[in-house]
PDB file of C-alpha atoms in Angstrom:
ATOM      1  CA  ASP A   1       8.605   4.712  -8.852  1.00 49.00           C
ATOM      2  CA  SER A   2       5.019   3.574  -8.776  1.00 64.00           C
ATOM      3  CA  ALA A   3       4.463   3.794  -5.013  1.00 92.00           C
ATOM      4  CA  VAL A   4       2.194   6.301  -3.286  1.00 96.00           C
ATOM      5  CA  THR A   5       4.306   9.046  -1.722  1.00 96.00           C
ATOM      6  CA  GLN A   6       3.438  11.417   1.107  1.00 97.00           C
ATOM      7  CA  THR A   7       5.187  14.435   2.545  1.00 97.00           C
ATOM      8  CA  PRO A   8       6.132  15.398   5.123  1.00 97.00           C
ATOM      9  CA  LYS A   9       6.757  12.251   7.124  1.00 95.00           C
ATOM     10  CA  HIS A  10       6.368  14.030  10.449  1.00 96.00           C
ATOM     11  CA  LEU A  11       4.797  17.336  11.371  1.00 96.00           C
ATOM     12  CA  ILE A  12       4.682  19.014  14.766  1.00 97.00           C
ATOM     13  CA  THR A  13       2.601  22.131  15.169  1.00 97.00           C
ATOM     14  CA  ALA A  14       0.651  24.089  17.749  1.00 97.00           C
ATOM     15  CA  THR A  15      -3.069  24.299  18.375  1.00 97.00           C
ATOM     16  CA  GLY A  16      -4.852  26.785  16.170  1.00 97.00           C
ATOM     17  CA  GLN A  17      -2.378  26.432  13.333  1.00 97.00           C
ATOM     18  CA  ARG A  18      -2.935  25.258   9.767  1.00 98.00           C
ATOM     19  CA  VAL A  19      -0.969  22.559   7.929  1.00 98.00           C
ATOM     20  CA  THR A  20      -0.941  21.030   4.470  1.00 98.00           C
ATOM     21  CA  LEU A  21      -0.230  17.381   3.794  1.00 98.00           C
ATOM     22  CA  ARG A  22       0.770  16.283   0.332  1.00 98.00           C
ATOM     23  CA  CYS A  23       0.195  13.026  -1.546  1.00 98.00           C
ATOM     24  CA  SER A  24       1.292  11.770  -4.954  1.00 98.00           C
ATOM     25  CA  PRO A  25      -0.617   8.729  -6.203  1.00 97.00           C
ATOM     26  CA  ARG A  26       0.840   5.730  -7.984  1.00 95.00           C
ATOM     27  CA  SER A  27       1.615   6.330 -11.618  1.00 94.00           C
ATOM     28  CA  GLY A  28      -1.593   5.862 -13.608  1.00 92.00           C
ATOM     29  CA  ASP A  29      -3.941   6.070 -10.628  1.00 94.00           C
ATOM     30  CA  LEU A  30      -6.653   8.697 -10.897  1.00 94.00           C
ATOM     31  CA  SER A  31      -8.267   8.347  -7.479  1.00 94.00           C
ATOM     32  CA  VAL A  32      -6.846   9.596  -4.212  1.00 95.00           C
ATOM     33  CA  TYR A  33      -8.288   8.809  -0.805  1.00 95.00           C
ATOM     34  CA  TRP A  34      -7.423  10.369   2.536  1.00 96.00           C
ATOM     35  CA  TYR A  35      -7.670   8.487   5.827  1.00 95.00           C
ATOM     36  CA  GLN A  36      -7.054   9.411   9.448  1.00 95.00           C
ATOM     37  CA  GLN A  37      -5.658   6.782  11.796  1.00 93.00           C
ATOM     38  CA  SER A  38      -5.769   7.478  15.501  1.00 88.00           C
ATOM     39  CA  LEU A  39      -5.260   5.086  18.393  1.00 77.00           C
ATOM     40  CA  ASP A  40      -8.864   5.046  19.500  1.00 68.00           C
ATOM     41  CA  GLN A  41     -10.592   5.375  16.137  1.00 69.00           C
ATOM     42  CA  GLY A  42      -8.734   3.084  13.796  1.00 79.00           C
ATOM     43  CA  LEU A  43      -8.667   3.968  10.101  1.00 89.00           C
ATOM     44  CA  GLN A  44     -11.337   6.492   9.203  1.00 91.00           C
ATOM     45  CA  PHE A  45     -12.094   7.470   5.621  1.00 90.00           C
ATOM     46  CA  LEU A  46     -12.044  11.230   5.130  1.00 93.00           C
ATOM     47  CA  ILE A  47     -12.483  12.062   1.456  1.00 93.00           C
ATOM     48  CA  GLN A  48     -11.885  10.818  -2.087  1.00 93.00           C
ATOM     49  CA  TYR A  49     -10.936  12.674  -5.232  1.00 94.00           C
ATOM     50  CA  TYR A  50     -11.121  11.281  -8.725  1.00 93.00           C
ATOM     51  CA  ASN A  51      -9.383  13.020 -11.605  1.00 94.00           C
ATOM     52  CA  GLY A  52      -9.545  16.382  -9.875  1.00 95.00           C
ATOM     53  CA  GLU A  53     -13.090  16.207  -8.577  1.00 94.00           C
ATOM     54  CA  GLU A  54     -14.443  15.312  -5.172  1.00 93.00           C
ATOM     55  CA  ARG A  55     -16.048  11.882  -5.390  1.00 90.00           C
ATOM     56  CA  ALA A  56     -16.950  10.797  -1.885  1.00 88.00           C
ATOM     57  CA  LYS A  57     -16.927  12.217   1.590  1.00 88.00           C
ATOM     58  CA  GLY A  58     -16.502  10.406   4.856  1.00 87.00           C
ATOM     59  CA  ASN A  59     -15.992  11.659   8.378  1.00 82.00           C
ATOM     60  CA  ILE A  60     -14.184  14.822   7.383  1.00 92.00           C
ATOM     61  CA  LEU A  61     -14.430  17.824   9.673  1.00 94.00           C
ATOM     62  CA  GLU A  62     -15.360  21.223   8.281  1.00 95.00           C
ATOM     63  CA  ARG A  63     -11.937  22.476   9.412  1.00 97.00           C
ATOM     64  CA  PHE A  64     -10.380  20.044   6.957  1.00 97.00           C
ATOM     65  CA  SER A  65     -10.384  20.358   3.184  1.00 97.00           C
ATOM     66  CA  ALA A  66      -8.676  18.685   0.285  1.00 97.00           C
ATOM     67  CA  GLN A  67      -8.072  19.106  -3.389  1.00 97.00           C
ATOM     68  CA  GLN A  68      -6.560  17.209  -6.278  1.00 98.00           C
ATOM     69  CA  PHE A  69      -4.499  19.064  -8.823  1.00 97.00           C
ATOM     70  CA  PRO A  70      -4.219  18.566 -12.616  1.00 96.00           C
ATOM     71  CA  ASP A  71      -1.047  16.507 -12.124  1.00 96.00           C
ATOM     72  CA  LEU A  72      -3.186  14.289  -9.820  1.00 96.00           C
ATOM     73  CA  HIS A  73      -1.301  14.989  -6.618  1.00 97.00           C
ATOM     74  CA  SER A  74      -3.525  15.858  -3.702  1.00 98.00           C
ATOM     75  CA  GLU A  75      -3.277  18.068  -0.654  1.00 98.00           C
ATOM     76  CA  LEU A  76      -5.130  17.772   2.625  1.00 98.00           C
ATOM     77  CA  ASN A  77      -5.455  21.050   4.493  1.00 98.00           C
ATOM     78  CA  LEU A  78      -6.077  20.970   8.226  1.00 98.00           C
ATOM     79  CA  SER A  79      -6.892  24.257   9.941  1.00 97.00           C
ATOM     80  CA  SER A  80      -7.636  25.520  13.458  1.00 97.00           C
ATOM     81  CA  LEU A  81      -5.840  22.455  14.701  1.00 97.00           C
ATOM     82  CA  GLU A  82      -6.814  20.863  17.985  1.00 97.00           C
ATOM     83  CA  LEU A  83      -4.976  18.383  20.169  1.00 96.00           C
ATOM     84  CA  GLY A  84      -7.394  15.686  19.029  1.00 93.00           C
ATOM     85  CA  ASP A  85      -6.258  16.089  15.432  1.00 95.00           C
ATOM     86  CA  SER A  86      -2.969  14.412  16.309  1.00 96.00           C
ATOM     87  CA  ALA A  87      -2.955  11.236  14.244  1.00 95.00           C
ATOM     88  CA  LEU A  88      -1.466   9.467  11.275  1.00 95.00           C
ATOM     89  CA  TYR A  89      -2.861  10.675   7.982  1.00 97.00           C
ATOM     90  CA  PHE A  90      -2.707   8.243   5.096  1.00 96.00           C
ATOM     91  CA  CYS A  91      -3.273   8.756   1.453  1.00 97.00           C
ATOM     92  CA  ALA A  92      -4.269   5.864  -0.795  1.00 95.00           C
ATOM     93  CA  SER A  93      -4.741   5.659  -4.535  1.00 94.00           C
ATOM     94  CA  SER A  94      -6.539   3.455  -7.001  1.00 92.00           C
ATOM     95  CA  VAL A  95      -6.794   3.237 -10.748  1.00 89.00           C
ATOM     96  CA  GLY A  96     -10.357   4.427 -11.089  1.00 81.00           C
ATOM     97  CA  ALA A  97     -13.210   5.845  -9.074  1.00 74.00           C
ATOM     98  CA  GLY A  98     -14.901   2.519  -8.717  1.00 70.00           C
ATOM     99  CA  THR A  99     -11.887   0.286  -8.315  1.00 69.00           C
ATOM    100  CA  TYR A 100     -11.674  -2.204  -5.500  1.00 74.00           C
ATOM    101  CA  GLU A 101      -7.965  -2.115  -4.709  1.00 86.00           C
ATOM    102  CA  GLN A 102      -6.535   0.819  -2.820  1.00 90.00           C
ATOM    103  CA  TYR A 103      -2.809   1.238  -2.254  1.00 92.00           C
ATOM    104  CA  PHE A 104      -1.617   3.213   0.740  1.00 94.00           C
ATOM    105  CA  GLY A 105       1.254   5.621   1.191  1.00 95.00           C
ATOM    106  CA  PRO A 106       3.593   5.657   4.206  1.00 94.00           C
ATOM    107  CA  GLY A 107       1.594   8.314   6.030  1.00 95.00           C
ATOM    108  CA  THR A 108       2.215  11.645   7.715  1.00 97.00           C
ATOM    109  CA  ARG A 109       2.371  11.700  11.493  1.00 96.00           C
ATOM    110  CA  LEU A 110       0.832  14.928  12.769  1.00 97.00           C
ATOM    111  CA  THR A 111       1.426  15.986  16.346  1.00 96.00           C
ATOM    112  CA  VAL A 112      -0.498  18.985  17.648  1.00 97.00           C
ATOM    113  CA  THR A 113       0.917  20.435  20.886  1.00 96.00           C
TER     114      THR A 113
ATOM    115  CA  GLN B   1     -24.858  -1.287   9.929  1.00 61.00           C
ATOM    116  CA  GLN B   2     -21.756   0.176   8.368  1.00 72.00           C
ATOM    117  CA  GLN B   3     -19.455  -1.303  11.019  1.00 88.00           C
ATOM    118  CA  VAL B   4     -16.981  -4.095  10.635  1.00 93.00           C
ATOM    119  CA  LYS B   5     -16.217  -5.805  13.933  1.00 95.00           C
ATOM    120  CA  GLN B   6     -12.781  -7.345  14.239  1.00 96.00           C
ATOM    121  CA  SER B   7     -11.421  -9.706  16.859  1.00 96.00           C
ATOM    122  CA  PRO B   8      -9.248 -10.351  18.713  1.00 96.00           C
ATOM    123  CA  GLN B   9      -7.649  -7.014  19.472  1.00 94.00           C
ATOM    124  CA  SER B  10      -4.302  -8.707  19.982  1.00 96.00           C
ATOM    125  CA  LEU B  11      -2.933 -12.160  19.355  1.00 97.00           C
ATOM    126  CA  ILE B  12       0.222 -13.987  20.359  1.00 98.00           C
ATOM    127  CA  VAL B  13       1.181 -17.090  18.409  1.00 98.00           C
ATOM    128  CA  GLN B  14       4.180 -19.376  18.515  1.00 98.00           C
ATOM    129  CA  LYS B  15       6.357 -19.642  15.427  1.00 97.00           C
ATOM    130  CA  GLY B  16       4.908 -22.266  13.108  1.00 97.00           C
ATOM    131  CA  GLY B  17       1.420 -21.924  14.545  1.00 98.00           C
ATOM    132  CA  ILE B  18      -1.797 -20.756  12.887  1.00 98.00           C
ATOM    133  CA  SER B  19      -2.969 -17.182  13.420  1.00 98.00           C
ATOM    134  CA  ILE B  20      -6.701 -16.605  13.017  1.00 98.00           C
ATOM    135  CA  ILE B  21      -8.333 -13.181  12.901  1.00 98.00           C
ATOM    136  CA  ASN B  22     -12.079 -12.771  12.560  1.00 98.00           C
ATOM    137  CA  CYS B  23     -14.323 -10.064  11.196  1.00 97.00           C
ATOM    138  CA  ALA B  24     -18.088  -9.691  11.106  1.00 97.00           C
ATOM    139  CA  TYR B  25     -20.320  -7.274   9.248  1.00 95.00           C
ATOM    140  CA  GLU B  26     -23.997  -6.376   9.005  1.00 92.00           C
ATOM    141  CA  ASN B  27     -24.431  -4.639   5.678  1.00 89.00           C
ATOM    142  CA  THR B  28     -25.206  -7.211   2.993  1.00 89.00           C
ATOM    143  CA  ALA B  29     -24.345  -4.618   0.341  1.00 88.00           C
ATOM    144  CA  PHE B  30     -20.642  -5.048   1.090  1.00 91.00           C
ATOM    145  CA  ASP B  31     -19.110  -6.792  -1.905  1.00 89.00           C
ATOM    146  CA  TYR B  32     -15.351  -6.766  -1.447  1.00 91.00           C
ATOM    147  CA  PHE B  33     -13.394  -7.786   1.624  1.00 94.00           C
ATOM    148  CA  PRO B  34      -9.672  -6.969   1.724  1.00 94.00           C
ATOM    149  CA  TRP B  35      -7.138  -7.597   4.457  1.00 96.00           C
ATOM    150  CA  TYR B  36      -4.331  -5.165   5.073  1.00 95.00           C
ATOM    151  CA  GLN B  37      -1.051  -5.691   6.904  1.00 96.00           C
ATOM    152  CA  GLN B  38       0.589  -2.752   8.632  1.00 93.00           C
ATOM    153  CA  PHE B  39       4.076  -2.653  10.114  1.00 93.00           C
ATOM    154  CA  PRO B  40       4.997   0.065  12.617  1.00 88.00           C
ATOM    155  CA  GLY B  41       5.717   3.344  10.872  1.00 84.00           C
ATOM    156  CA  LYS B  42       4.381   2.115   7.533  1.00 88.00           C
ATOM    157  CA  GLY B  43       1.158   2.421   5.627  1.00 91.00           C
ATOM    158  CA  PRO B  44      -1.289  -0.480   5.363  1.00 93.00           C
ATOM    159  CA  ALA B  45      -0.374  -2.882   2.566  1.00 93.00           C
ATOM    160  CA  LEU B  46      -2.975  -4.915   0.717  1.00 92.00           C
ATOM    161  CA  LEU B  47      -2.438  -8.544   1.649  1.00 95.00           C
ATOM    162  CA  ILE B  48      -5.308 -10.538   0.186  1.00 94.00           C
ATOM    163  CA  ALA B  49      -8.922  -9.894  -0.714  1.00 93.00           C
ATOM    164  CA  ILE B  50     -12.083 -11.840  -1.468  1.00 93.00           C
ATOM    165  CA  ARG B  51     -15.457 -11.250  -3.063  1.00 90.00           C
ATOM    166  CA  PRO B  52     -18.624 -12.821  -1.643  1.00 89.00           C
ATOM    167  CA  ASP B  53     -19.123 -15.240  -4.532  1.00 91.00           C
ATOM    168  CA  VAL B  54     -16.339 -17.502  -3.227  1.00 93.00           C
ATOM    169  CA  SER B  55     -15.942 -19.115   0.180  1.00 94.00           C
ATOM    170  CA  GLU B  56     -12.166 -19.276   0.353  1.00 96.00           C
ATOM    171  CA  LYS B  57      -9.126 -17.691  -1.214  1.00 96.00           C
ATOM    172  CA  LYS B  58      -5.558 -18.751  -0.604  1.00 96.00           C
ATOM    173  CA  GLU B  59      -2.335 -16.940  -1.391  1.00 95.00           C
ATOM    174  CA  GLY B  60       0.743 -18.626  -0.041  1.00 96.00           C
ATOM    175  CA  ARG B  61       0.433 -18.922   3.737  1.00 97.00           C
ATOM    176  CA  PHE B  62      -2.531 -16.526   3.857  1.00 97.00           C
ATOM    177  CA  THR B  63      -6.127 -17.743   3.472  1.00 97.00           C
ATOM    178  CA  ILE B  64      -9.407 -15.859   3.681  1.00 96.00           C
ATOM    179  CA  SER B  65     -12.453 -17.883   4.670  1.00 96.00           C
ATOM    180  CA  PHE B  66     -15.777 -16.259   3.890  1.00 95.00           C
ATOM    181  CA  ASN B  67     -19.169 -17.224   5.310  1.00 95.00           C
ATOM    182  CA  LYS B  68     -21.820 -15.207   3.518  1.00 93.00           C
ATOM    183  CA  SER B  69     -24.786 -16.520   5.510  1.00 93.00           C
ATOM    184  CA  ALA B  70     -23.096 -15.737   8.816  1.00 95.00           C
ATOM    185  CA  LYS B  71     -21.726 -12.444   7.486  1.00 95.00           C
ATOM    186  CA  GLN B  72     -18.278 -13.320   8.751  1.00 96.00           C
ATOM    187  CA  PHE B  73     -14.849 -13.634   7.231  1.00 97.00           C
ATOM    188  CA  SER B  74     -11.504 -14.550   8.656  1.00 98.00           C
ATOM    189  CA  LEU B  75      -7.822 -14.453   7.888  1.00 98.00           C
ATOM    190  CA  HIS B  76      -5.734 -17.524   8.560  1.00 98.00           C
ATOM    191  CA  ILE B  77      -1.958 -17.281   8.585  1.00 98.00           C
ATOM    192  CA  MET B  78      -0.438 -20.734   8.354  1.00 98.00           C
ATOM    193  CA  ASP B  79       3.071 -21.506   9.638  1.00 98.00           C
ATOM    194  CA  SER B  80       3.210 -18.060  11.278  1.00 98.00           C
ATOM    195  CA  GLN B  81       6.644 -16.446  11.307  1.00 97.00           C
ATOM    196  CA  PRO B  82       8.157 -13.655  13.444  1.00 97.00           C
ATOM    197  CA  GLY B  83       8.188 -11.512  10.291  1.00 97.00           C
ATOM    198  CA  ASP B  84       4.387 -11.722  10.240  1.00 97.00           C
ATOM    199  CA  SER B  85       4.279  -9.680  13.460  1.00 97.00           C
ATOM    200  CA  ALA B  86       2.233  -6.641  12.456  1.00 96.00           C
ATOM    201  CA  THR B  87      -1.220  -5.137  12.786  1.00 95.00           C
ATOM    202  CA  TYR B  88      -3.848  -6.643  10.520  1.00 97.00           C
ATOM    203  CA  PHE B  89      -6.968  -4.801   9.398  1.00 95.00           C
ATOM    204  CA  CYS B  90      -9.974  -6.286   7.727  1.00 96.00           C
ATOM    205  CA  ALA B  91     -12.165  -4.049   5.626  1.00 94.00           C
ATOM    206  CA  ALA B  92     -15.396  -4.173   3.702  1.00 93.00           C
ATOM    207  CA  SER B  93     -16.204  -2.155   0.658  1.00 88.00           C
ATOM    208  CA  VAL B  94     -19.549  -0.967  -0.563  1.00 82.00           C
ATOM    209  CA  ARG B  95     -20.311   0.718  -3.832  1.00 78.00           C
ATOM    210  CA  ALA B  96     -22.078   4.043  -3.404  1.00 74.00           C
ATOM    211  CA  SER B  97     -22.400   6.989  -5.773  1.00 72.00           C
ATOM    212  CA  GLY B  98     -20.058   5.447  -8.323  1.00 71.00           C
ATOM    213  CA  THR B  99     -17.219   4.780  -5.947  1.00 73.00           C
ATOM    214  CA  TYR B 100     -16.168   2.249  -3.343  1.00 74.00           C
ATOM    215  CA  LYS B 101     -16.043   3.156   0.333  1.00 80.00           C
ATOM    216  CA  TYR B 102     -13.888   1.148   2.671  1.00 86.00           C
ATOM    217  CA  ILE B 103     -15.015   0.470   6.221  1.00 89.00           C
ATOM    218  CA  PHE B 104     -12.118  -0.810   8.302  1.00 92.00           C
ATOM    219  CA  GLY B 105     -12.099  -3.026  11.337  1.00 93.00           C
ATOM    220  CA  THR B 106     -10.275  -1.794  14.421  1.00 92.00           C
ATOM    221  CA  GLY B 107      -7.186  -3.928  13.819  1.00 94.00           C
ATOM    222  CA  THR B 108      -5.496  -6.943  15.397  1.00 96.00           C
ATOM    223  CA  ARG B 109      -1.979  -6.674  16.690  1.00 95.00           C
ATOM    224  CA  LEU B 110      -0.261  -9.996  15.969  1.00 97.00           C
ATOM    225  CA  LYS B 111       2.959 -11.049  17.656  1.00 98.00           C
ATOM    226  CA  VAL B 112       4.648 -14.237  16.547  1.00 98.00           C
ATOM    227  CA  LEU B 113       7.148 -15.561  19.060  1.00 97.00           C
ATOM    228  CA  ALA B 114      10.397 -16.999  17.762  1.00 92.00           C
TER     229      ALA B 114
END
């Protein structure tokens, strides 16, 4: 399957907790991007990894971090969670670091209570 | 200068009609303009994209019109169908530090009435 996959689909947790979101890029894609989608902010770029290394940073909070592993899957770690972190988190992938087309996964819906 | 302004926020069109969504940008360094379609509970899916060296691109019922001098681009959906009901996002991409950053518009929720 060449689609971008994300787990879990839904996550409910309490304020102050830490969660890890996982993304597997399309087969052959080396870049992974993380986005946050909330009702009032639209799609916001968080961070990009290319072949295991951080490539670009967007509006990512210091409480958030990410990494890309040798098998190219990526994890987004969110800590000290606040109510305002409730959102959809999308992962996208592309072939290279400087490739136009990005392909999105189905997202993880995070609810912080 | 990094913003992409999208309008309208929502749109209702009769089946068979033309849906038009507009986006405007300021940064002339943007060099790739994709449109994404998102159904509820799904991730955005790349629909069609254009580069600033052409004024129009058509794929099936979907057309992007691009006006470089006005710094505007729009998505036209011809013969709109109920299955087109979704949220549409425009985006602009700029190359920086060896990668491409996407700036997304705020989205347009399209409803096509049967």
